[in-house]
Tab-separated table of C-alpha atoms in Angstrom:
chain	number	residue	atom	x	y	z
J	1	MET	CA	16.881	-79.780	1.964
J	2	THR	CA	13.372	-80.648	0.766
J	3	ILE	CA	12.177	-78.379	-2.024
J	4	LEU	CA	8.467	-77.895	-2.580
J	5	ASN	CA	7.740	-79.454	-5.985
J	6	TYR	CA	4.279	-78.816	-7.392
J	7	TYR	CA	5.301	-80.450	-10.668
J	8	ALA	CA	5.837	-83.721	-8.829
J	9	VAL	CA	2.461	-83.316	-7.102
J	10	LEU	CA	0.754	-83.079	-10.508
J	11	GLU	CA	3.031	-85.804	-11.901
J	12	VAL	CA	4.303	-83.685	-14.787
J	13	SER	CA	7.732	-82.394	-15.789
J	14	SER	CA	8.798	-78.792	-15.296
J	15	GLN	CA	8.705	-78.445	-19.110
J	16	ALA	CA	5.042	-79.501	-19.322
J	17	SER	CA	2.720	-77.277	-21.347
J	18	GLN	CA	-0.208	-75.502	-19.707
J	19	GLU	CA	-2.531	-77.941	-21.464
J	20	ASP	CA	-0.596	-80.924	-20.071
J	21	ILE	CA	-0.819	-79.422	-16.583
J	22	LYS	CA	-4.571	-78.956	-16.950
J	23	LYS	CA	-5.018	-82.560	-18.132
J	24	ALA	CA	-2.900	-83.903	-15.270
J	25	TYR	CA	-4.896	-81.881	-12.751
J	26	ARG	CA	-8.231	-83.144	-14.082
J	27	LYS	CA	-7.006	-86.754	-14.011
J	28	LEU	CA	-5.725	-86.522	-10.426
J	29	ALA	CA	-8.719	-84.526	-9.202
J	30	LEU	CA	-11.030	-87.227	-10.537
J	31	GLU	CA	-8.872	-90.059	-9.189
J	32	HIS	CA	-8.678	-88.619	-5.663
J	33	HIS	CA	-12.121	-87.013	-5.493
J	34	PRO	CA	-13.671	-87.378	-1.991
J	35	ASP	CA	-16.782	-89.059	-3.408
J	36	ARG	CA	-14.609	-91.850	-4.788
J	37	ASN	CA	-12.451	-92.187	-1.683
J	38	GLN	CA	-14.743	-91.741	1.294
J	39	GLY	CA	-12.890	-92.125	4.574
J	40	ASP	CA	-9.485	-92.260	2.883
J	41	ARG	CA	-7.352	-89.659	4.670
J	42	GLY	CA	-4.537	-90.135	2.191
J	43	ALA	CA	-6.846	-89.204	-0.675
J	44	GLU	CA	-8.069	-86.156	1.262
J	45	GLN	CA	-4.517	-84.886	1.667
J	46	LYS	CA	-3.688	-85.701	-1.949
J	47	ILE	CA	-6.616	-83.698	-3.330
J	48	ARG	CA	-5.616	-80.738	-1.152
J	49	ASP	CA	-2.058	-80.923	-2.504
J	50	VAL	CA	-3.296	-81.294	-6.082
J	51	ASN	CA	-5.600	-78.288	-5.765
J	52	ALA	CA	-2.831	-76.168	-4.224
J	53	ALA	CA	-0.408	-77.147	-6.993
J	54	TYR	CA	-2.882	-76.324	-9.747
J	55	GLU	CA	-3.755	-72.959	-8.179
J	56	VAL	CA	-0.140	-71.967	-8.854
J	57	LEU	CA	0.918	-73.928	-11.943
J	58	GLY	CA	-2.422	-73.485	-13.700
J	59	ASP	CA	-1.796	-69.744	-14.002
J	60	PRO	CA	1.106	-68.967	-16.393
J	61	GLU	CA	2.284	-65.874	-14.503
J	62	SER	CA	2.098	-67.597	-11.109
J	63	ARG	CA	3.988	-70.516	-12.605
J	64	LYS	CA	6.814	-68.218	-13.755
J	65	THR	CA	7.128	-66.775	-10.269
J	66	TYR	CA	7.062	-70.256	-8.730
J	67	ASP	CA	9.838	-71.371	-11.088
J	68	ARG	CA	11.962	-68.382	-10.076
J	69	LEU	CA	11.368	-69.125	-6.396
J	70	ARG	CA	12.398	-72.761	-6.873
J	71	LEU	CA	15.473	-71.771	-8.872
J	72	GLY	CA	16.612	-69.436	-6.107
J	73	GLN	CA	16.154	-72.141	-3.500
J	74	VAL	CA	18.036	-74.722	-5.565
J	75	GLU	CA	20.950	-72.279	-5.842
J	76	ILE	CA	20.994	-71.802	-2.063
J	77	SER	CA	20.810	-75.565	-1.521
J	78	HIS	CA	23.656	-76.235	-3.974
J	79	HIS	CA	25.840	-73.508	-2.476
J	80	HIS	CA	25.578	-74.886	1.036
J	81	SER	CA	25.841	-78.543	-0.003
J	82	CYS	CA	29.272	-77.711	-1.452
J	83	ASP	CA	30.513	-76.068	1.752
J	84	VAL	CA	32.934	-78.090	3.811
J	85	GLU	CA	32.710	-76.133	7.037
J	86	PRO	CA	30.128	-77.805	9.316
J	87	ALA	CA	29.501	-74.504	11.094
J	88	ASP	CA	28.442	-72.868	7.837
J	89	VAL	CA	24.694	-73.466	7.886
J	90	VAL	CA	21.898	-71.959	5.858
J	91	SER	CA	21.148	-68.488	7.171
J	92	PRO	CA	17.424	-67.725	7.544
J	93	SER	CA	18.096	-64.145	6.443
J	94	VAL	CA	19.670	-65.392	3.196
J	95	VAL	CA	16.703	-67.625	2.370
J	96	VAL	CA	14.095	-65.008	3.273
J	97	GLY	CA	16.039	-62.254	1.510
J	98	ARG	CA	16.233	-64.204	-1.753
J	99	ILE	CA	12.548	-65.094	-1.667
J	100	GLU	CA	11.463	-61.561	-0.754
J	101	ALA	CA	13.503	-60.161	-3.641
J	102	THR	CA	11.904	-62.587	-6.085
J	103	LEU	CA	8.371	-61.812	-4.911
J	104	ARG	CA	9.005	-58.070	-4.978
J	105	ASP	CA	10.431	-58.188	-8.504
J	106	GLU	CA	7.560	-60.306	-9.831
J	107	ALA	CA	4.981	-57.975	-8.272
J	108	ARG	CA	6.792	-54.948	-9.719
J	109	ARG	CA	6.638	-56.464	-13.198
J	110	GLU	CA	2.995	-57.404	-12.768
J	111	MET	CA	1.951	-53.869	-11.783
J	112	LEU	CA	4.110	-52.233	-14.446
J	113	ARG	CA	2.592	-54.451	-17.162
J	114	LEU	CA	-0.904	-53.671	-15.949
J	115	MET	CA	-0.380	-49.924	-15.773
J	116	MET	CA	1.189	-49.791	-19.229
J	117	THR	CA	-2.190	-50.922	-20.567
J	118	ARG	CA	-3.934	-48.116	-18.640
J	119	LYS	CA	-2.262	-44.981	-19.943
J	120	GLU	CA	-5.260	-42.751	-19.240
J	121	PHE	CA	-5.190	-44.000	-15.654
J	122	ILE	CA	-1.508	-43.062	-15.397
J	123	LYS	CA	-2.250	-39.557	-16.664
J	124	SER	CA	-5.004	-39.094	-14.094
J	125	GLU	CA	-2.694	-40.353	-11.339
J	126	LEU	CA	0.037	-37.953	-12.427
J	127	ALA	CA	-2.436	-35.065	-12.256
J	128	ILE	CA	-3.202	-35.955	-8.627
J	129	ILE	CA	0.489	-36.394	-7.815
J	130	ARG	CA	1.420	-33.100	-9.497
J	131	GLU	CA	-1.223	-31.223	-7.503
J	132	ARG	CA	0.059	-32.685	-4.229
J	133	VAL	CA	3.685	-31.939	-5.077
J	134	ILE	CA	2.925	-28.293	-5.900
J	135	GLN	CA	0.910	-27.919	-2.704
J	136	ARG	CA	3.840	-29.332	-0.753
J	137	GLN	CA	6.802	-27.493	-2.264
J	138	GLY	CA	5.433	-24.844	-4.628
J	139	TYR	CA	6.775	-26.228	-7.907
J	140	ASP	CA	6.397	-29.323	-10.071
J	141	THR	CA	8.871	-32.205	-9.918
J	142	PHE	CA	8.749	-35.994	-9.629
J	143	GLU	CA	8.843	-36.320	-5.848
J	144	ASP	CA	9.293	-39.965	-4.805
J	145	GLN	CA	7.738	-39.559	-1.359
J	146	VAL	CA	4.563	-38.040	-2.804
J	147	VAL	CA	4.359	-40.727	-5.484
J	148	LEU	CA	4.746	-43.504	-2.919
J	149	GLY	CA	2.168	-41.791	-0.741
J	150	ARG	CA	-0.304	-41.957	-3.613
J	151	ALA	CA	0.778	-45.468	-4.648
J	152	ASN	CA	-1.359	-47.362	-2.137
J	153	GLU	CA	-4.443	-45.381	-3.173
J	154	GLY	CA	-3.756	-45.880	-6.867
J	155	ILE	CA	-2.976	-49.559	-6.493
J	156	GLY	CA	-6.249	-50.027	-4.642
J	157	LEU	CA	-8.055	-48.920	-7.793
J	158	LEU	CA	-6.241	-51.477	-9.947
J	159	VAL	CA	-5.725	-54.649	-7.931
J	160	THR	CA	-8.399	-57.229	-8.714
J	161	GLU	CA	-9.582	-60.216	-6.690
J	162	ASP	CA	-7.619	-62.451	-9.063
J	163	MET	CA	-4.445	-60.472	-8.381
J	164	GLU	CA	-5.008	-60.707	-4.622
J	165	ARG	CA	-5.605	-64.446	-4.897
J	166	ARG	CA	-2.473	-64.891	-6.998
J	167	LYS	CA	-0.471	-62.940	-4.421
J	168	ASP	CA	-1.846	-65.039	-1.564
J	169	ASN	CA	-1.046	-68.285	-3.406
J	170	LEU	CA	2.527	-67.223	-4.100
J	171	VAL	CA	3.065	-66.021	-0.541
J	172	GLU	CA	1.886	-69.423	0.736
J	173	VAL	CA	4.343	-71.117	-1.613
J	174	ALA	CA	7.101	-68.795	-0.418
J	175	VAL	CA	6.374	-69.581	3.246
J	176	GLU	CA	6.682	-73.297	2.476
J	177	MET	CA	9.973	-72.659	0.711
J	178	VAL	CA	11.307	-70.778	3.721
J	179	ARG	CA	10.209	-73.684	5.908
J	180	SER	CA	11.996	-76.244	3.722
J	181	GLY	CA	15.004	-73.967	3.215
J	182	VAL	CA	15.630	-73.632	6.954
J	183	PRO	CA	14.337	-76.833	8.626
J	184	GLY	CA	12.969	-76.317	12.121
J	185	TRP	CA	12.979	-72.539	11.910
J	186	LEU	CA	9.234	-72.085	11.351
J	187	ASN	CA	7.899	-74.684	13.756
J	188	LYS	CA	5.983	-72.098	15.781
J	189	ALA	CA	2.776	-70.551	14.458
J	190	GLU	CA	3.935	-67.060	15.472
J	191	ALA	CA	7.095	-67.398	13.372
J	192	GLN	CA	5.083	-68.555	10.366
J	193	ALA	CA	2.657	-65.663	10.739
J	194	GLN	CA	5.518	-63.167	10.959
J	195	ILE	CA	7.272	-64.508	7.860
J	196	LYS	CA	3.989	-64.602	5.958
J	197	GLN	CA	3.397	-60.955	6.852
J	198	GLU	CA	6.918	-60.017	5.729
J	199	LEU	CA	6.551	-61.834	2.404
J	200	ASP	CA	3.127	-60.300	1.804
J	201	GLY	CA	4.681	-56.912	2.509
J	202	ALA	CA	7.457	-57.600	-0.006
J	203	TYR	CA	4.885	-58.400	-2.674
J	204	ARG	CA	2.931	-55.210	-1.982
J	205	ALA	CA	6.181	-53.239	-2.038
J	206	GLY	CA	6.746	-54.629	-5.533
J	207	TRP	CA	3.334	-53.354	-6.605
J	208	ARG	CA	4.282	-49.896	-5.332
J	209	GLU	CA	7.577	-50.009	-7.220
J	210	GLY	CA	5.772	-50.961	-10.436
J	211	TYR	CA	3.293	-48.120	-9.928
J	212	THR	CA	6.138	-45.643	-9.355
J	213	GLN	CA	8.027	-46.826	-12.435
J	214	ALA	CA	4.964	-46.473	-14.654
J	215	CYS	CA	4.270	-42.964	-13.383
J	216	GLU	CA	7.895	-41.931	-13.849
J	217	LEU	CA	7.883	-43.148	-17.456
J	218	PHE	CA	5.012	-40.792	-18.315
J	219	TYR	CA	5.946	-37.866	-16.093
J	220	GLU	CA	6.602	-34.533	-17.840
J	221	ARG	CA	7.573	-31.512	-15.815
J	222	ARG	CA	5.412	-28.424	-16.304
């Protein structure tokens, strides 16, 4: 099973510091720059790979998520390499399920961290949620369905372009890991698009979970 390795692309170890990663990126970007390698298709592909790797590893939080994704895939690979039954092959649902869970958990943590720095925002969100709950059932309580209904609106006020870009980068990495985890399964464009949509949905679900957790931490019944 081929495992996507952005560390190898940047020619650094998985223990490299952020500064070492930045230096390696600058060196490779200069070495394979199109102006220095006109007409060299190999250099064109290399610079694309280098840029993609740095988009993920250059951001500490994205790097943590990437490391967790790789760790999960290595565990799946090791488990199946030890199996002796030839009929026991890697299940696409196992690979996708593991990756979805990792993305969802990372997104949950990201949103929870962000909201814990915006306590006034949480209070204003709880006021809106409380009003909707009382309108719906006549008394105040922490109603999950109402909170989740507000979550997409609230998240829309918090998610930045950088957060969207980070999500997109990690989803692309996850799609590649699904492809390498189950060879031949994502050969068709429609299958890739479907998996990408599912993984994007898992990430957004994590944001909603983080939003809900933050609101629940500050909720006080009146």
